[in-house]
């Protein structure tokens, strides 16, 4: 394990006061994982699983009740760490009287970045906001605000991109554009920490995934580890009276099952590979995944 | 420093685009106009009356500006979550607070300067002389305004705007009271009240409308001491505000 | 908890150092007796008010002027501190002796601000 990975979470715990101040809500309990340089890690869980809470602890917006979070070995609120990350919040909101170009210019100044309006125009065009640079944000849709937050996150060419449900509410075309940008940034060398409950997206883009349910870590690993490296097949067999039976069989047992079916006088009508999805894995591991 | 400066300009731009500032400025100018139109019995009294009540009006304007500009800044940022992208990356909490404070303070200064110019115009219109100490008196009111602004920020980190308004106004009123008057609010506990009053600011330090209205000269050294006192107390309130803010979770 | 105790201690320290600014209570005797002074040649409305105006003004503010023996009471010199004008002169601008205390307390608040800033930053970073 890398000693100072871009993001390291160790035994993180976050509690909140219960309703009307009675009791305690354990939003996140004893979770540990890390994001290594240059990898894309998916952070998945049902609504209320603790994803946003974990991300906010990682960015210093929430103070952990226990455990530790570090960015390159530094505390989350440290200036040195914050300079190296880009953040795309869930449901972003911005001052409505401002324009994207004003935000880009001010953020660049606050971050001490070189660059001029031409650079920011190109970046806004890259995220799909060409022609909207000087339009007040009050006229933007939710999707357009999300594009703007992506542009602000990418402005400093961050080493780690933290994205909290960046494509929630976007149309399929916009989601693909976001995915393409994520992959481009990863090719540039950035690590990506992507929280989402669109599991098909995580499956397509991520190298590894961390699964949360009810504030607890239930599984983590590479896509191969989570989906299983051994393939599964669906075997359909028919008897003489036309009744059919379907079986799911791992690859290692496939031939033995076919032989046994034939011994019993069954006719093999179909053998097809069954693709296991991350969604199936999550539901199986989380036991339904209810908050 | 550049980060704070840039964020202050962002705050200044934002406040100028909101209607709150223009509403309060209109109220101040209308109030000053109203003072000038009150009939008096004697020309030599009118100047004193306009100066006395005009400066009082500007002082109340400073309170209104502090509340109107700052009471909802942080609560609104938190409710709309516009604070998240700011604090996650480019700004620390201290930079956020100082940027917001300096932006609002600049707007308050501009508004009070306009009010002072308005008062000068009213005096000229009535054929009355403009005292040499009028601008320094406005400067002292501005320092008091900055103290009130820092107090509003302090309350805004744990009180909603509807609670912030009465809390700050109460502090404004209490800080005008003498020790004896304050003790008189709860005569059964004079020791406690005396200690409390000593902790609260002495806003009479900022009041020189009486000598100005009556034509008294004030030593320049007094202005230096009063401004220093006001700025130090404001720094103290801001440090308290930051201590509270740093302990807050941003859910 | 520790920070709260430190803060409470700081507040108690302030109350020990910050002196009462109620000029009427803390003014030395010579301040309470002093007459109104101003530079020669400076215009002062108080000294130049005419007699009739003074009486009208006195009715408003309880100021009396010397040399006017009226059936209703006594009078004092114009622009002079007396039982009627003490509200005017018991203000910080007229009480030079508290200016040093103001400056000292300002410095103390500044120091406290630095301490609170430092302590709250350490608490957050831990």
XYZ file of C-alpha atoms in Angstrom:
668
model
C 0.000 0.000 0.000
C 1.142 3.494 -0.852
C 2.146 5.381 2.297
C 0.659 8.669 1.220
C -2.044 7.898 -1.300
C -4.187 10.761 -2.638
C -7.015 9.704 -0.320
C -6.799 7.416 2.682
C -9.684 6.737 5.012
C -8.974 4.740 8.179
C -11.715 3.553 10.543
C -13.825 6.588 9.738
C -16.811 7.182 11.968
C -19.315 10.022 11.783
C -22.239 10.412 14.155
C -24.975 13.020 14.135
C -27.507 13.896 16.822
C -30.777 12.042 16.372
C -34.104 13.618 15.587
C -34.949 16.430 17.986
C -31.576 15.860 19.617
C -32.522 12.465 20.979
C -30.005 9.668 20.509
C -27.304 9.393 17.870
C -27.392 8.552 14.185
C -24.349 6.583 13.044
C -24.048 7.935 9.518
C -20.716 6.213 8.861
C -19.204 3.402 10.954
C -15.601 2.211 10.821
C -14.926 2.378 7.101
C -11.450 2.099 5.634
C -10.329 2.394 2.035
C -7.944 4.349 -0.131
C -7.658 5.835 -3.594
C -4.279 5.172 -5.175
C -2.560 7.478 -7.674
C -4.052 7.254 -11.148
C -6.954 4.942 -10.359
C -10.679 5.461 -10.672
C -12.546 4.285 -7.600
C -16.315 4.018 -7.566
C -18.080 4.713 -4.295
C -21.483 3.089 -4.385
C -24.396 2.734 -2.032
C -28.113 3.320 -1.675
C -29.599 6.666 -0.723
C -28.552 7.490 2.812
C -25.744 4.929 2.844
C -23.193 7.540 3.942
C -21.469 8.368 0.649
C -21.836 12.146 0.802
C -20.982 12.132 4.517
C -17.749 10.260 3.787
C -16.854 12.632 0.956
C -17.501 15.687 3.114
C -15.274 14.229 5.848
C -12.595 13.723 3.195
C -12.835 17.376 2.160
C -12.890 18.837 5.668
C -16.498 19.999 5.436
C -17.436 17.620 8.269
C -15.312 16.743 11.265
C -15.065 12.959 11.786
C -16.325 11.577 15.077
C -13.581 8.972 14.927
C -10.899 7.568 12.661
C -8.753 9.489 10.267
C -8.875 10.924 6.787
C -5.799 12.121 4.927
C -5.065 13.565 1.501
C -1.473 12.715 0.521
C -0.820 12.272 4.220
C -2.110 15.764 5.026
C -5.222 16.779 6.970
C -8.232 17.432 4.705
C -8.538 21.116 5.598
C -4.899 21.882 4.813
C -4.237 24.364 2.025
C -1.571 22.143 0.455
C -4.032 19.259 0.091
C -6.910 21.390 -1.168
C -4.730 22.816 -3.935
C -4.370 19.368 -5.493
C -8.023 18.340 -5.605
C -11.015 19.195 -7.709
C -14.509 18.748 -6.323
C -17.820 18.262 -8.094
C -20.537 18.493 -5.427
C -23.902 16.792 -5.441
C -26.633 19.218 -6.566
C -24.298 22.187 -6.953
C -25.600 25.696 -6.526
C -23.988 28.998 -7.335
C -24.674 32.697 -6.861
C -27.361 33.315 -9.435
C -26.297 36.790 -10.477
C -22.872 35.620 -11.572
C -21.799 34.181 -14.920
C -19.599 31.111 -15.495
C -16.774 33.317 -16.746
C -16.900 35.404 -13.558
C -16.753 32.249 -11.456
C -13.885 30.827 -13.512
C -11.927 34.081 -13.259
C -12.489 34.458 -9.515
C -11.696 30.830 -8.719
C -8.530 31.040 -10.814
C -7.469 34.130 -8.884
C -8.255 32.540 -5.509
C -6.319 29.425 -6.461
C -3.393 31.405 -7.861
C -3.696 29.849 -11.312
C -2.198 31.173 -14.516
C -4.649 31.460 -17.355
C -6.847 33.960 -19.053
C -10.358 34.176 -20.415
C -9.368 32.247 -23.537
C -8.337 29.248 -21.427
C -11.564 29.370 -19.404
C -13.650 29.690 -22.560
C -11.978 26.550 -23.929
C -12.630 24.704 -20.672
C -16.282 25.745 -20.603
C -16.583 24.584 -24.191
C -15.071 21.235 -23.223
C -17.802 20.648 -20.646
C -20.529 21.670 -23.071
C -21.167 25.277 -22.074
C -20.034 26.953 -25.281
C -21.933 30.190 -25.815
C -23.077 30.366 -22.161
C -19.898 31.887 -20.702
C -21.454 35.272 -19.993
C -24.995 34.204 -19.192
C -26.211 34.621 -15.616
C -26.458 31.320 -13.767
C -30.083 32.040 -12.871
C -30.883 30.959 -16.428
C -29.078 27.612 -16.093
C -30.718 24.236 -15.750
C -29.514 21.755 -13.150
C -27.500 19.916 -15.752
C -25.783 23.095 -16.857
C -24.835 23.904 -13.267
C -23.327 20.441 -12.988
C -21.314 21.108 -16.143
C -20.100 24.342 -14.614
C -19.009 22.608 -11.425
C -17.068 20.115 -13.560
C -15.338 23.009 -15.310
C -14.428 24.596 -11.965
C -13.116 21.268 -10.712
C -10.951 20.723 -13.795
C -9.603 24.271 -13.855
C -6.587 23.546 -11.667
C -5.719 20.246 -13.416
C -6.184 18.408 -10.111
C -4.335 15.277 -9.091
C -7.502 13.921 -7.469
C -11.029 14.555 -8.682
C -13.717 13.985 -6.062
C -17.132 13.703 -7.663
C -20.333 13.289 -5.673
C -23.018 11.898 -7.970
C -21.891 14.083 -10.868
C -24.287 12.639 -13.422
C -27.429 12.384 -11.327
C -30.242 14.034 -13.245
C -28.310 14.272 -16.531
C -29.604 12.902 -19.804
C -27.802 9.904 -21.366
C -25.855 12.056 -23.841
C -24.603 14.331 -21.073
C -23.715 11.311 -18.929
C -21.584 9.929 -21.743
C -19.834 13.281 -22.144
C -19.058 13.275 -18.412
C -17.727 9.713 -18.610
C -15.485 10.641 -21.529
C -14.077 13.610 -19.606
C -13.465 11.406 -16.552
C -11.527 8.925 -18.686
C -9.536 11.735 -20.338
C -8.567 13.132 -16.956
C -7.540 9.681 -15.790
C -5.353 9.288 -18.872
C -3.750 12.629 -17.902
C -2.807 10.989 -14.602
C -5.531 12.158 -12.240
C -7.065 9.836 -9.687
C -10.846 9.883 -9.586
C -13.068 9.194 -6.598
C -16.559 8.891 -7.991
C -19.675 8.437 -5.892
C -22.706 7.226 -7.765
C -25.756 5.071 -7.528
C -25.825 4.556 -11.308
C -23.952 1.274 -10.986
C -23.702 0.588 -14.707
C -21.658 3.768 -15.004
C -19.340 2.715 -12.200
C -18.903 -0.669 -13.827
C -17.928 0.942 -17.144
C -15.504 3.518 -15.835
C -13.993 2.392 -12.548
C -10.987 0.235 -11.761
C -12.162 -0.485 -8.240
C -15.296 0.008 -6.217
C -16.116 0.529 -2.553
C -19.611 -0.461 -1.455
C -21.472 1.081 1.458
C -24.736 0.099 3.037
C -26.319 1.766 6.089
C -23.059 3.546 6.885
C -20.938 0.383 6.812
C -18.455 -0.859 4.271
C -19.777 -4.141 2.866
C -17.352 -4.881 0.057
C -14.466 -3.370 -1.866
C -12.149 -4.539 -4.581
C -11.393 -4.442 -8.263
C -14.173 -5.014 -10.768
C -12.896 -8.553 -11.420
C -12.896 -9.339 -7.719
C -16.390 -7.983 -7.200
C -17.970 -9.389 -10.341
C -16.065 -12.660 -10.115
C -13.308 -13.705 -12.541
C -15.074 -16.961 -13.280
C -17.830 -16.666 -15.885
C -21.371 -17.939 -15.360
C -23.456 -19.679 -18.008
C -27.188 -20.199 -18.394
C -27.874 -23.782 -19.538
C -31.283 -24.658 -21.012
C -32.198 -28.355 -21.348
C -35.421 -30.036 -22.656
C -36.900 -33.469 -22.114
C -38.900 -35.547 -24.625
C -42.260 -34.081 -23.596
C -40.991 -30.570 -24.341
C -40.570 -29.372 -20.751
C -37.479 -27.221 -20.303
C -35.316 -26.426 -17.369
C -32.817 -23.560 -16.896
C -29.745 -23.732 -14.769
C -27.055 -21.175 -13.858
C -23.722 -22.901 -13.817
C -20.196 -21.571 -13.186
C -17.761 -22.153 -16.015
C -15.780 -24.723 -14.054
C -18.859 -26.936 -13.623
C -20.352 -26.386 -17.064
C -19.051 -29.461 -18.855
C -19.977 -31.757 -15.956
C -23.553 -30.422 -15.962
C -23.896 -30.888 -19.718
C -22.704 -34.499 -19.418
C -25.089 -35.197 -16.541
C -28.031 -33.701 -18.458
C -27.296 -35.920 -21.434
C -27.020 -39.012 -19.215
C -30.547 -38.271 -18.015
C -31.772 -38.113 -21.589
C -32.192 -34.337 -21.660
C -31.478 -32.385 -24.826
C -29.269 -29.274 -24.431
C -31.086 -26.523 -26.351
C -29.092 -23.429 -25.300
C -25.864 -22.458 -23.576
C -25.298 -18.727 -23.124
C -22.923 -16.655 -21.008
C -24.688 -14.738 -18.232
C -23.162 -11.321 -17.486
C -23.108 -10.589 -13.743
C -23.706 -6.917 -12.977
C -22.437 -4.730 -10.199
C -26.050 -4.045 -9.316
C -26.686 -7.742 -8.698
C -23.525 -7.962 -6.615
C -24.498 -4.929 -4.547
C -28.033 -6.140 -3.921
C -26.768 -9.580 -2.973
C -24.093 -8.255 -0.620
C -26.192 -5.498 0.944
C -29.219 -7.682 1.473
C -31.540 -5.419 -0.445
C -29.754 -2.150 0.217
C -32.487 -0.324 2.159
C -31.421 2.736 4.206
C -4.056 37.735 0.990
C -4.884 37.628 -2.709
C -7.433 34.907 -2.040
C -9.163 37.022 0.620
C -8.989 40.111 -1.604
C -10.524 38.273 -4.569
C -13.282 36.801 -2.425
C -13.970 40.256 -0.924
C -14.441 41.640 -4.424
C -16.728 38.706 -5.212
C -18.755 39.525 -2.097
C -18.839 43.220 -2.971
C -20.075 42.448 -6.473
C -22.713 40.077 -5.132
C -24.017 42.563 -2.550
C -24.228 45.374 -5.081
C -26.350 43.148 -7.300
C -28.786 42.353 -4.528
C -31.655 44.674 -3.698
C -31.055 44.760 0.064
C -28.299 47.358 -0.129
C -30.281 49.742 -2.320
C -33.329 49.467 -0.078
C -31.362 50.336 3.041
C -29.551 53.226 1.336
C -32.868 54.615 0.182
C -34.228 54.417 3.751
C -31.169 56.278 5.092
C -31.382 59.037 2.481
C -35.129 59.396 2.940
C -34.581 59.630 6.699
C -31.996 62.360 6.250
C -34.318 64.187 3.896
C -37.058 63.890 6.471
C -34.855 65.396 9.163
C -34.072 68.357 6.964
C -37.710 69.044 6.282
C -38.738 69.197 9.966
C -39.587 72.842 10.695
C -37.645 74.555 13.454
C -38.148 77.804 15.291
C -34.700 79.259 14.957
C -32.084 79.246 12.150
C -29.178 78.774 14.579
C -30.904 75.720 16.095
C -31.623 74.124 12.755
C -27.964 73.397 12.021
C -27.495 71.745 15.382
C -30.708 69.766 14.953
C -29.810 68.548 11.473
C -26.301 67.552 12.533
C -27.410 65.838 15.725
C -30.239 63.844 14.217
C -28.500 63.431 10.890
C -25.517 61.734 12.504
C -27.856 59.667 14.656
C -29.664 58.624 11.487
C -26.364 57.617 9.877
C -25.529 55.581 12.995
C -28.850 53.734 12.806
C -28.143 53.315 9.099
C -24.848 51.633 9.993
C -26.774 49.138 12.144
C -29.326 48.506 9.369
C -26.561 48.021 6.828
C -24.681 45.588 9.068
C -27.820 43.517 9.571
C -29.135 43.804 6.026
C -25.834 42.941 4.387
C -24.497 40.245 6.685
C -27.236 38.543 8.722
C -28.238 36.228 5.901
C -24.894 35.865 4.087
C -23.678 32.672 5.773
C -27.151 31.148 6.404
C -28.045 31.635 2.740
C -24.714 30.235 1.547
C -25.262 27.169 3.714
C -28.900 26.672 2.745
C -28.250 26.981 -0.984
C -24.966 25.026 -0.607
C -23.051 27.696 -2.536
C -20.551 27.441 0.310
C -19.557 23.846 -0.545
C -17.534 24.465 -3.715
C -15.902 27.440 -2.004
C -14.770 25.712 1.186
C -13.907 22.373 -0.418
C -11.192 23.814 -2.592
C -10.107 27.405 -2.918
C -10.956 28.874 0.516
C -10.248 28.037 4.114
C -12.915 28.958 6.664
C -10.859 31.929 7.811
C -10.494 33.181 4.250
C -14.231 32.749 3.668
C -15.093 34.792 6.766
C -12.548 37.534 6.083
C -13.544 37.760 2.430
C -17.218 38.077 3.290
C -16.448 40.579 6.065
C -14.212 42.841 3.965
C -16.654 42.765 1.050
C -19.565 43.742 3.292
C -17.396 46.310 5.119
C -16.492 48.007 1.827
C -20.150 48.168 0.817
C -21.053 49.560 4.240
C -18.294 52.177 3.941
C -19.520 53.269 0.512
C -23.116 53.527 1.740
C -22.149 55.550 4.820
C -20.009 57.870 2.713
C -22.990 58.475 0.430
C -25.101 59.169 3.535
C -22.501 61.630 4.810
C -22.472 63.372 1.424
C -26.253 63.466 1.593
C -26.069 65.174 4.990
C -23.558 67.682 3.628
C -25.878 68.477 0.724
C -28.761 69.007 3.141
C -26.664 71.439 5.197
C -25.579 73.308 2.056
C -29.142 73.404 0.767
C -30.207 75.022 4.032
C -27.373 77.544 3.898
C -25.630 76.036 6.920
C -21.858 75.531 7.359
C -20.385 72.038 7.123
C -18.345 71.241 10.256
C -14.767 70.194 9.608
C -15.231 67.130 11.833
C -18.186 65.739 9.918
C -16.153 63.280 7.858
C -14.129 62.093 10.888
C -17.425 61.650 12.769
C -18.695 59.505 9.904
C -15.442 57.536 10.041
C -16.079 56.781 13.710
C -19.632 55.698 12.886
C -18.160 53.486 10.156
C -15.828 51.846 12.695
C -18.851 51.293 14.930
C -20.603 49.856 11.870
C -17.729 47.441 11.307
C -17.934 46.365 14.925
C -21.671 45.726 14.449
C -20.905 43.878 11.213
C -18.433 41.584 13.017
C -21.083 40.983 15.700
C -23.680 40.096 13.049
C -21.243 37.596 11.515
C -20.621 36.078 14.955
C -24.351 35.578 15.577
C -24.961 34.348 12.017
C -22.919 31.197 12.639
C -25.352 29.915 15.228
C -28.507 32.029 14.913
C -30.962 32.414 12.075
C -31.452 35.886 10.535
C -34.752 36.488 12.423
C -32.865 35.867 15.692
C -29.731 37.737 14.611
C -31.619 41.003 14.133
C -32.919 41.341 17.719
C -29.666 40.012 19.244
C -27.504 42.539 17.427
C -29.962 45.356 18.006
C -30.021 44.541 21.725
C -26.230 44.622 21.801
C -26.287 47.954 19.959
C -28.714 49.428 22.494
C -26.917 48.021 25.536
C -23.552 49.292 24.309
C -24.967 52.821 24.340
C -25.870 52.553 28.031
C -23.747 53.751 30.886
C -22.814 51.265 33.619
C -25.409 52.741 35.990
C -28.160 52.487 33.387
C -27.230 48.891 32.619
C -27.232 47.882 36.271
C -30.659 49.473 36.506
C -31.988 46.778 34.142
C -31.516 44.168 36.887
C -30.821 45.975 40.160
C -31.010 42.721 42.158
C -27.633 41.572 40.701
C -25.421 44.640 40.440
C -22.147 42.662 40.478
C -23.138 40.420 37.585
C -24.558 43.316 35.583
C -21.418 45.410 36.161
C -19.199 42.529 34.961
C -21.407 41.967 31.921
C -21.380 45.662 31.051
C -17.613 45.815 31.299
C -17.359 42.978 28.783
C -19.620 44.694 26.290
C -18.284 47.439 24.035
C -18.523 51.102 24.876
C -20.261 52.548 21.870
C -20.185 56.060 23.311
C -16.538 56.074 22.213
C -17.838 56.444 18.663
C -20.292 59.235 19.373
C -19.093 62.719 18.659
C -22.316 64.097 17.225
C -22.851 66.209 20.357
C -19.585 68.212 20.163
C -19.938 68.517 16.394
C -23.470 69.832 16.691
C -22.307 72.314 19.342
C -19.160 73.378 17.521
C -16.576 71.851 19.886
C -13.132 70.946 18.591
C -11.919 67.396 19.144
C -8.274 66.432 19.319
C -7.068 64.297 16.390
C -5.500 61.906 18.928
C -8.989 60.995 20.133
C -9.928 59.801 16.645
C -6.837 57.627 16.504
C -7.586 56.039 19.902
C -11.279 55.515 19.135
C -10.594 53.939 15.732
C -7.949 51.678 17.281
C -10.363 50.590 20.014
C -13.128 49.893 17.506
C -10.927 47.911 15.132
C -9.469 45.810 17.962
C -12.922 44.977 19.315
C -14.040 44.068 15.795
C -11.018 41.768 15.448
C -12.004 40.128 18.738
C -15.592 39.536 17.532
C -14.308 38.142 14.233
C -11.985 35.729 16.033
C -14.965 34.517 18.093
C -16.994 34.155 14.893
C -14.219 32.130 13.282
C -13.891 29.901 16.362
C -17.617 29.088 16.133
C -17.458 28.611 12.352
C -14.478 26.274 12.569
C -16.432 24.054 14.949
C -19.479 23.820 12.658
C -20.165 20.838 10.449
C -21.472 21.701 6.977
C -24.080 19.005 6.453
C -14.226 21.663 27.118
C -10.687 22.966 27.521
C -11.302 25.729 25.005
C -14.499 26.744 26.818
C -12.646 26.960 30.129
C -9.887 29.008 28.525
C -12.448 31.317 27.023
C -14.244 31.754 30.341
C -10.907 32.533 31.998
C -10.171 35.096 29.296
C -13.517 36.776 29.863
C -12.866 36.983 33.602
C -9.444 38.448 32.859
C -11.059 41.066 30.652
C -13.459 42.047 33.401
C -10.483 42.494 35.694
C -8.604 44.697 33.245
C -11.325 46.642 31.505
C -12.164 49.554 33.647
C -15.402 51.314 33.879
C -15.683 53.972 31.231
C -18.568 55.682 32.881
C -16.817 59.024 33.110
C -19.090 60.259 35.859
C -17.931 57.386 38.077
C -14.217 57.322 37.337
C -13.434 60.937 36.534
C -10.802 62.584 38.775
C -11.900 65.592 40.770
C -10.177 68.138 38.507
C -12.128 66.857 35.508
C -15.411 67.250 37.334
C -14.531 70.844 38.235
C -12.978 71.960 34.934
C -14.494 74.772 32.953
C -15.052 74.752 29.279
C -11.818 75.566 27.394
C -11.200 76.207 23.758
C -8.517 77.793 21.627
C -8.665 81.530 21.294
C -10.182 82.514 18.011
C -12.166 79.264 17.665
C -15.833 79.871 17.227
C -17.925 78.249 19.925
C -21.669 78.445 19.760
C -22.049 77.895 23.491
C -20.075 81.050 24.331
C -21.691 83.169 21.680
C -25.338 82.292 22.204
C -27.422 85.392 22.926
C -29.340 85.773 26.165
C -32.824 84.931 24.858
C -31.555 81.938 23.007
C -29.774 80.722 26.158
C -32.994 80.745 28.121
C -34.779 78.830 25.388
C -31.888 76.397 25.234
C -31.794 76.124 29.005
C -35.412 75.084 29.060
C -34.564 72.302 26.643
C -31.400 70.996 28.224
C -31.249 72.356 31.731
C -28.260 74.569 30.998
C -28.017 77.810 32.856
C -25.744 80.733 32.195
C -24.054 82.951 34.727
C -24.939 86.557 35.076
C -28.607 85.838 34.605
C -30.424 86.047 37.854
C -33.916 84.918 37.126
C -36.782 84.397 39.509
C -36.828 80.699 38.510
C -33.248 79.826 39.590
C -29.472 80.233 39.158
C -27.289 80.173 36.041
C -23.727 79.261 34.967
C -21.155 80.440 32.432
C -21.745 79.405 28.867
C -20.078 76.174 27.782
C -19.150 75.244 31.345
C -19.423 71.841 32.890
C -22.016 71.912 35.582
C -24.805 69.768 36.951
C -26.834 70.586 33.823
C -24.127 69.961 31.205
C -22.393 66.969 32.799
C -24.211 64.653 30.358
C -22.359 66.511 27.615
C -18.900 66.471 29.182
C -19.143 62.947 30.628
C -18.356 61.484 27.247
C -15.088 59.857 26.194
C -14.110 62.607 23.745
C -14.047 65.084 26.665
C -12.317 62.778 29.168
C -8.682 62.611 28.125
C -7.768 60.499 31.167
C -9.541 57.395 29.785
C -7.896 57.498 26.346
C -4.922 55.501 27.588
C -7.255 52.874 29.020
C -9.112 52.684 25.710
C -5.847 52.074 23.878
C -4.734 49.494 26.426
C -8.021 47.590 26.276
C -7.929 47.692 22.483
C -4.502 46.085 22.539
C -5.827 43.471 24.966
C -8.739 42.602 22.683
C -6.321 42.301 19.791
C -4.165 39.901 21.782
C -7.229 37.873 22.782
C -8.286 37.746 19.131
C -4.902 36.280 18.213
C -5.107 33.677 20.985
C -8.628 32.597 20.022
C -7.628 32.450 16.334
C -4.638 30.251 17.128
C -6.486 27.926 19.539
C -9.495 27.403 17.244
C -7.168 26.611 14.333
C -5.340 23.964 16.366
C -8.636 22.392 17.451
C -9.787 22.083 13.829
C -6.508 20.619 12.576
C -6.379 17.904 15.224
